[in-house]
Amino acid sequence: MRIAIVNDMRAASEALRRVVDSLPGHEIAWTAANGVEAVAKARQDRPDLILMDLLMPHLDGAEATRQIMVVAPCAILVVTATVSGNMPLVYDAMGHGALDAVDTPTLGLGGEMGGARALAEKIGIIARIVGSTTVTPKRPAPQASLPRLLVVGASTGGPKALCDLVMPLPHDWNVAVVIVQHVDVTFAAGLATWLGDRTGRPVRVASAGDVPKAGDILIAGTNDHLVLTPQRTLEYRVEPKQIFFRPSVDVFFESVAAHWPQPGTAVVLTGMGRDGALGLLTLRQKGWHTIAQDEATSVVWSMPKAAIEAGAAAEVLPIGRIPAAVIDHAMRG
């Protein structure tokens, strides 16, 4: 991959360059010292991946990510001195299309590198993604008392789209919401908190053994796949190992189709890749109402497009109209 580096600190930029240079099959496309410069360079020469700092003069990394995803959309990995210390900006950047975040590697006085492996692993995962796109169970509730279910899959640009979807939903309704967002385990709890703060809703990470209840808004919270068991409890599983979108929307949707006894609503939002298309199709074939986000309001349209091309989406809607469609179907059902 051709990788661009955006960082206003010379030592950090040099550390990033050394990591990229050490990885076979990757090269430096260009470097930029701030967000303004990065937007201009991306417009002229779109790389395969941008390593984006957050705290920079003139234009921060979150806003630079937003602008780049408009003028020259590409994979963006947030690389900042402290991810944990900049969580609001990290989630803002993810909402605008960044795929993941990692701490900036550090150069020691003797030339040794700290944190290089974590960055290299993130780059390897993103390379595969980019290439793919050219507990003790609780007793299940009686079926009569089961809520309706809204299941959502999202990836690139998902946090912002999830805000737009969740905020208008009723606070008091017989629907449980379960979300699978492509996000590393280290950010899942923070994403739930961020989404809850932004929407004024109680959002939490799904725990093994949970039974989805009316009013719940649950987010998959590990790098394993979230599934619904035959006992209608939630569980995390390593298999299938070969799927590198983790957690996988397809795996979750397929388990819901197999084990939830009544049709609900399923939505595929903005995202890179094809994850969710086959699962959404299975749900539609089981009588679920299925929705895909439209191209105009998606940060990256790969996932919804794949679902539409598979015949999995009963409706294709802009994000602003999806909540009303979800509510209407839930009330009519």
Short mmCIF file of C-alpha atoms in Angstrom, two decimals:
data_model
loop_
_atom_site.label_atom_id
_atom_site.label_comp_id
_atom_site.label_asym_id
_atom_site.label_seq_id
_atom_site.Cartn_x
_atom_site.Cartn_y
_atom_site.Cartn_z
CA MET A 1 0.00 0.00 0.00
CA ARG A 2 0.97 3.61 -0.52
CA ILE A 3 0.80 5.17 2.95
CA ALA A 4 0.68 8.88 3.80
CA ILE A 5 1.81 10.33 7.13
CA VAL A 6 0.10 13.36 8.70
CA ASN A 7 1.84 14.63 11.85
CA ASP A 8 3.19 17.98 12.98
CA MET A 9 5.91 16.46 15.20
CA ARG A 10 9.15 15.60 13.40
CA ALA A 11 10.09 12.78 15.80
CA ALA A 12 6.65 11.18 15.50
CA SER A 13 6.72 11.47 11.71
CA GLU A 14 10.13 9.82 11.62
CA ALA A 15 8.93 6.98 13.87
CA LEU A 16 5.98 6.37 11.56
CA ARG A 17 8.24 6.43 8.53
CA ARG A 18 10.51 3.79 10.06
CA VAL A 19 7.58 1.49 10.78
CA VAL A 20 6.22 1.79 7.23
CA ASP A 21 9.70 1.29 5.73
CA SER A 22 10.05 -1.94 7.74
CA LEU A 23 6.88 -3.46 6.28
CA PRO A 24 7.23 -5.35 2.97
CA GLY A 25 4.87 -4.20 0.27
CA HIS A 26 4.29 -0.74 1.71
CA GLU A 27 5.80 2.62 0.84
CA ILE A 28 5.49 6.28 1.85
CA ALA A 29 3.25 8.21 -0.54
CA TRP A 30 3.74 11.63 1.05
CA THR A 31 3.89 13.42 4.39
CA ALA A 32 1.99 16.44 5.71
CA ALA A 33 2.57 18.60 8.78
CA ASN A 34 -1.06 19.54 9.47
CA GLY A 35 -4.64 18.85 8.47
CA VAL A 36 -4.88 21.59 5.85
CA GLU A 37 -1.83 20.27 4.03
CA ALA A 38 -3.14 16.73 4.30
CA VAL A 39 -6.47 17.57 2.67
CA ALA A 40 -4.72 19.32 -0.21
CA LYS A 41 -2.25 16.48 -0.77
CA ALA A 42 -4.94 13.80 -0.56
CA ARG A 43 -6.95 15.62 -3.20
CA GLN A 44 -3.93 15.67 -5.53
CA ASP A 45 -2.61 12.19 -4.76
CA ARG A 46 -4.96 9.80 -2.97
CA PRO A 47 -2.99 7.17 -1.01
CA ASP A 48 -4.24 3.74 0.05
CA LEU A 49 -3.92 4.63 3.75
CA ILE A 50 -3.37 7.78 5.80
CA LEU A 51 -1.79 7.68 9.26
CA MET A 52 -3.61 10.66 10.78
CA ASP A 53 -2.54 12.56 13.88
CA LEU A 54 -5.27 14.28 15.91
CA LEU A 55 -3.82 17.35 17.61
CA MET A 56 -2.34 19.60 14.91
CA PRO A 57 -2.30 23.33 14.14
CA HIS A 58 -4.75 24.91 11.67
CA LEU A 59 -6.94 21.80 11.27
CA ASP A 60 -7.21 18.86 13.68
CA GLY A 61 -7.21 15.24 12.58
CA ALA A 62 -10.94 14.68 13.06
CA GLU A 63 -11.91 17.56 10.77
CA ALA A 64 -9.17 16.64 8.29
CA THR A 65 -10.61 13.13 8.20
CA ARG A 66 -14.06 14.53 7.46
CA GLN A 67 -12.80 16.67 4.61
CA ILE A 68 -10.64 13.93 3.09
CA MET A 69 -13.52 11.46 3.12
CA VAL A 70 -15.45 13.99 1.04
CA VAL A 71 -12.80 14.97 -1.53
CA ALA A 72 -10.59 11.85 -1.68
CA PRO A 73 -12.03 8.98 0.39
CA CYS A 74 -9.47 6.41 1.50
CA ALA A 75 -8.56 4.31 4.52
CA ILE A 76 -7.55 6.42 7.53
CA LEU A 77 -5.90 5.18 10.73
CA VAL A 78 -5.73 7.62 13.63
CA VAL A 79 -2.22 7.59 15.11
CA THR A 80 -1.97 9.90 18.10
CA ALA A 81 0.31 10.28 21.12
CA THR A 82 -2.38 9.01 23.49
CA VAL A 83 -5.56 7.42 22.20
CA SER A 84 -7.00 7.12 25.71
CA GLY A 85 -6.37 10.80 26.36
CA ASN A 86 -8.12 11.96 23.19
CA MET A 87 -11.20 9.73 23.10
CA PRO A 88 -13.73 12.41 22.06
CA LEU A 89 -11.61 13.36 19.04
CA VAL A 90 -10.94 9.68 18.27
CA TYR A 91 -14.66 8.95 18.06
CA ASP A 92 -15.27 12.12 16.08
CA ALA A 93 -12.68 10.94 13.57
CA MET A 94 -14.23 7.46 13.45
CA GLY A 95 -17.61 9.02 12.91
CA HIS A 96 -16.18 10.81 9.88
CA GLY A 97 -14.65 7.64 8.45
CA ALA A 98 -11.44 6.67 10.28
CA LEU A 99 -11.17 2.90 10.61
CA ASP A 100 -9.28 2.55 13.89
CA ALA A 101 -6.82 4.28 16.24
CA VAL A 102 -3.47 3.44 17.80
CA ASP A 103 -0.84 5.20 19.93
CA THR A 104 2.08 6.77 18.06
CA PRO A 105 5.29 4.70 18.27
CA THR A 106 8.13 6.34 20.18
CA LEU A 107 11.83 6.60 19.36
CA GLY A 108 14.18 5.91 22.26
CA LEU A 109 17.53 7.60 22.79
CA GLY A 110 19.29 4.51 21.51
CA GLY A 111 17.14 4.32 18.41
CA GLU A 112 14.90 1.56 19.75
CA MET A 113 11.22 1.78 18.83
CA GLY A 114 8.32 1.43 21.26
CA GLY A 115 4.81 0.63 20.08
CA ALA A 116 5.86 -0.30 16.55
CA ARG A 117 4.28 -3.75 16.64
CA ALA A 118 0.81 -2.42 17.49
CA LEU A 119 0.95 -0.01 14.57
CA ALA A 120 2.27 -2.66 12.19
CA GLU A 121 -0.58 -5.00 13.18
CA LYS A 122 -3.16 -2.29 12.54
CA ILE A 123 -1.65 -1.55 9.12
CA GLY A 124 -1.74 -5.26 8.26
CA ILE A 125 -5.41 -5.54 9.17
CA ILE A 126 -6.30 -2.46 7.14
CA ALA A 127 -4.31 -3.76 4.17
CA ARG A 128 -6.52 -6.85 4.20
CA ILE A 129 -9.66 -4.74 4.50
CA VAL A 130 -8.64 -2.48 1.65
CA GLY A 131 -7.78 -5.52 -0.45
CA SER A 132 -11.14 -7.10 0.25
CA THR A 133 -12.95 -4.11 -1.20
CA THR A 134 -11.48 -3.67 -4.88
CA VAL A 135 -20.70 -17.56 30.54
CA THR A 136 -23.54 -19.53 31.88
CA PRO A 137 -26.53 -18.85 29.71
CA LYS A 138 -29.56 -17.24 31.28
CA ARG A 139 -32.94 -18.87 30.87
CA PRO A 140 -34.57 -17.40 27.74
CA ALA A 141 -37.66 -15.28 28.14
CA PRO A 142 -40.95 -16.79 27.01
CA GLN A 143 -41.63 -15.98 23.36
CA ALA A 144 -44.77 -14.04 24.19
CA SER A 145 -42.76 -11.55 26.22
CA LEU A 146 -39.96 -11.11 23.70
CA PRO A 147 -39.45 -7.60 22.37
CA ARG A 148 -39.10 -6.86 18.72
CA LEU A 149 -35.49 -6.73 17.63
CA LEU A 150 -33.58 -4.06 15.68
CA VAL A 151 -30.15 -5.25 14.55
CA VAL A 152 -27.62 -2.88 13.00
CA GLY A 153 -24.30 -3.39 11.24
CA ALA A 154 -21.83 -0.58 10.56
CA SER A 155 -18.17 0.07 9.83
CA THR A 156 -16.37 3.10 8.41
CA GLY A 157 -18.24 6.25 9.41
CA GLY A 158 -20.49 4.19 11.63
CA PRO A 159 -20.32 6.13 14.92
CA LYS A 160 -21.85 9.28 13.43
CA ALA A 161 -24.47 7.25 11.50
CA LEU A 162 -25.32 5.34 14.68
CA CYS A 163 -25.92 8.65 16.46
CA ASP A 164 -28.27 9.75 13.70
CA LEU A 165 -30.13 6.43 13.86
CA VAL A 166 -30.38 6.01 17.64
CA MET A 167 -31.19 9.57 18.74
CA PRO A 168 -34.76 9.77 17.30
CA LEU A 169 -35.81 6.31 18.50
CA PRO A 170 -38.52 6.19 21.21
CA HIS A 171 -37.35 5.84 24.80
CA ASP A 172 -40.32 3.66 25.74
CA TRP A 173 -41.01 0.99 23.14
CA ASN A 174 -41.01 -2.79 22.90
CA VAL A 175 -37.79 -2.97 20.87
CA ALA A 176 -34.28 -4.10 21.74
CA VAL A 177 -31.40 -2.72 19.67
CA VAL A 178 -28.20 -4.69 19.08
CA ILE A 179 -25.36 -3.07 17.14
CA VAL A 180 -22.29 -4.62 15.53
CA GLN A 181 -19.79 -1.88 14.69
CA HIS A 182 -16.36 -2.77 13.35
CA VAL A 183 -14.22 -1.41 16.19
CA ASP A 184 -11.29 -2.78 18.16
CA VAL A 185 -12.06 -4.15 21.63
CA THR A 186 -10.06 -1.32 23.20
CA PHE A 187 -12.60 1.22 21.91
CA ALA A 188 -15.88 -0.66 22.37
CA ALA A 189 -16.67 0.53 25.90
CA GLY A 190 -15.67 4.07 25.00
CA LEU A 191 -17.85 3.94 21.90
CA ALA A 192 -20.84 2.89 24.01
CA THR A 193 -20.21 5.79 26.40
CA TRP A 194 -19.68 8.23 23.54
CA LEU A 195 -22.86 7.12 21.77
CA GLY A 196 -24.84 7.32 25.00
CA ASP A 197 -23.54 10.82 25.71
CA ARG A 198 -24.30 12.00 22.19
CA THR A 199 -27.81 10.56 22.05
CA GLY A 200 -28.92 10.83 25.68
CA ARG A 201 -29.70 7.12 25.65
CA PRO A 202 -28.48 4.25 27.88
CA VAL A 203 -26.01 2.41 25.63
CA ARG A 204 -23.81 -0.41 26.93
CA VAL A 205 -21.53 -3.16 25.72
CA ALA A 206 -23.27 -6.52 25.30
CA SER A 207 -22.19 -9.11 27.87
CA ALA A 208 -22.16 -12.87 27.42
CA GLY A 209 -25.44 -14.27 28.69
CA ASP A 210 -27.46 -11.10 28.00
CA VAL A 211 -31.01 -11.59 26.74
CA PRO A 212 -32.03 -8.58 24.62
CA LYS A 213 -34.81 -6.72 26.43
CA ALA A 214 -37.13 -3.90 25.42
CA GLY A 215 -35.31 -0.58 25.60
CA ASP A 216 -31.82 -2.11 25.45
CA ILE A 217 -29.20 -0.58 23.17
CA LEU A 218 -26.29 -3.03 23.12
CA ILE A 219 -23.00 -2.86 21.22
CA ALA A 220 -20.73 -5.80 20.40
CA GLY A 221 -17.72 -5.37 22.66
CA THR A 222 -14.86 -7.74 21.78
CA ASN A 223 -12.73 -8.77 18.80
CA ASP A 224 -14.66 -12.06 18.76
CA HIS A 225 -17.95 -12.46 16.94
CA LEU A 226 -21.19 -11.63 18.73
CA VAL A 227 -23.84 -14.30 18.19
CA LEU A 228 -27.36 -15.09 19.34
CA THR A 229 -27.60 -18.61 20.75
CA PRO A 230 -30.53 -21.05 20.47
CA GLN A 231 -31.39 -20.01 24.06
CA ARG A 232 -31.74 -16.41 22.74
CA THR A 233 -28.80 -15.20 24.81
CA LEU A 234 -25.83 -13.26 23.45
CA GLU A 235 -22.41 -14.87 23.33
CA TYR A 236 -18.94 -14.17 21.93
CA ARG A 237 -17.18 -16.77 19.75
CA VAL A 238 -13.76 -16.93 18.12
CA GLU A 239 -15.06 -18.94 15.16
CA PRO A 240 -15.15 -18.47 12.27
CA LYS A 241 -11.49 -17.47 12.54
CA GLN A 242 -11.05 -16.81 8.82
CA ILE A 243 -13.34 -13.78 8.88
CA PHE A 244 -11.11 -10.79 9.58
CA PHE A 245 -13.98 -8.33 10.04
CA ARG A 246 -14.28 -8.77 13.79
CA PRO A 247 -16.90 -8.66 15.11
CA SER A 248 -18.67 -9.72 11.91
CA VAL A 249 -22.07 -8.35 10.96
CA ASP A 250 -22.74 -11.41 8.79
CA VAL A 251 -22.03 -13.84 11.64
CA PHE A 252 -24.35 -11.95 13.98
CA PHE A 253 -27.15 -11.52 11.45
CA GLU A 254 -27.01 -15.21 10.48
CA SER A 255 -27.31 -16.24 14.15
CA VAL A 256 -30.27 -13.91 14.63
CA ALA A 257 -31.98 -15.33 11.55
CA ALA A 258 -31.52 -18.83 12.97
CA HIS A 259 -32.55 -18.22 16.58
CA TRP A 260 -34.81 -15.17 17.03
CA PRO A 261 -38.38 -16.45 16.68
CA GLN A 262 -40.08 -13.39 15.19
CA PRO A 263 -39.12 -11.03 12.36
CA GLY A 264 -37.79 -7.60 13.25
CA THR A 265 -35.82 -4.91 11.42
CA ALA A 266 -32.22 -5.07 10.22
CA VAL A 267 -30.09 -2.18 8.98
CA VAL A 268 -26.72 -2.00 7.23
CA LEU A 269 -25.06 1.40 7.54
CA THR A 270 -21.99 3.02 6.02
CA GLY A 271 -18.86 0.87 5.89
CA MET A 272 -15.95 -0.56 3.92
CA GLY A 273 -16.14 -4.11 2.58
CA ARG A 274 -19.03 -6.53 2.06
CA ASP A 275 -19.71 -7.62 5.64
CA GLY A 276 -23.44 -7.74 6.38
CA ALA A 277 -24.74 -8.34 2.85
CA LEU A 278 -25.29 -12.10 3.13
CA GLY A 279 -26.60 -11.87 6.67
CA LEU A 280 -29.05 -9.15 5.69
CA LEU A 281 -30.25 -11.29 2.79
CA THR A 282 -30.84 -14.24 5.12
CA LEU A 283 -32.89 -12.02 7.43
CA ARG A 284 -34.95 -10.69 4.53
CA GLN A 285 -35.66 -14.24 3.40
CA LYS A 286 -36.88 -14.95 6.96
CA GLY A 287 -39.41 -12.11 6.76
CA TRP A 288 -37.39 -9.32 8.38
CA HIS A 289 -37.70 -5.76 7.15
CA THR A 290 -34.27 -4.79 5.81
CA ILE A 291 -32.79 -1.35 5.16
CA ALA A 292 -29.52 -0.17 3.62
CA GLN A 293 -28.14 3.35 3.89
CA ASP A 294 -27.99 5.24 0.61
CA GLU A 295 -24.82 6.32 -1.17
CA ALA A 296 -25.27 10.07 -0.68
CA THR A 297 -25.23 9.90 3.13
CA SER A 298 -22.68 7.08 3.52
CA VAL A 299 -19.06 7.92 4.30
CA VAL A 300 -18.10 4.71 2.48
CA TRP A 301 -20.83 2.95 0.52
CA SER A 302 -19.24 -0.49 0.14
CA MET A 303 -21.25 -2.39 2.76
CA PRO A 304 -24.70 -0.97 1.89
CA LYS A 305 -23.94 -1.29 -1.82
CA ALA A 306 -23.01 -4.95 -1.42
CA ALA A 307 -26.27 -5.58 0.45
CA ILE A 308 -28.28 -3.82 -2.26
CA GLU A 309 -26.54 -5.74 -5.04
CA ALA A 310 -27.29 -9.01 -3.21
CA GLY A 311 -31.01 -8.16 -3.14
CA ALA A 312 -30.89 -7.98 0.65
CA ALA A 313 -32.35 -4.50 1.16
CA ALA A 314 -36.11 -3.95 1.04
CA GLU A 315 -35.46 -0.20 1.36
CA VAL A 316 -32.54 2.07 0.51
CA LEU A 317 -32.76 5.28 2.53
CA PRO A 318 -30.68 8.29 3.57
CA ILE A 319 -29.62 8.10 7.19
CA GLY A 320 -32.03 10.87 8.16
CA ARG A 321 -35.04 8.78 7.06
CA ILE A 322 -33.99 5.43 8.52
CA PRO A 323 -35.21 6.08 12.12
CA ALA A 324 -38.74 6.90 10.93
CA ALA A 325 -38.80 3.75 8.78
CA VAL A 326 -37.60 1.65 11.73
CA ILE A 327 -40.23 3.17 14.05
CA ASP A 328 -43.01 2.78 11.49
CA HIS A 329 -42.23 -0.87 10.90
CA ALA A 330 -41.94 -1.60 14.65
CA MET A 331 -45.28 0.03 15.39
CA ARG A 332 -47.04 -1.69 12.50
CA GLY A 333 -45.55 -5.04 13.42
#
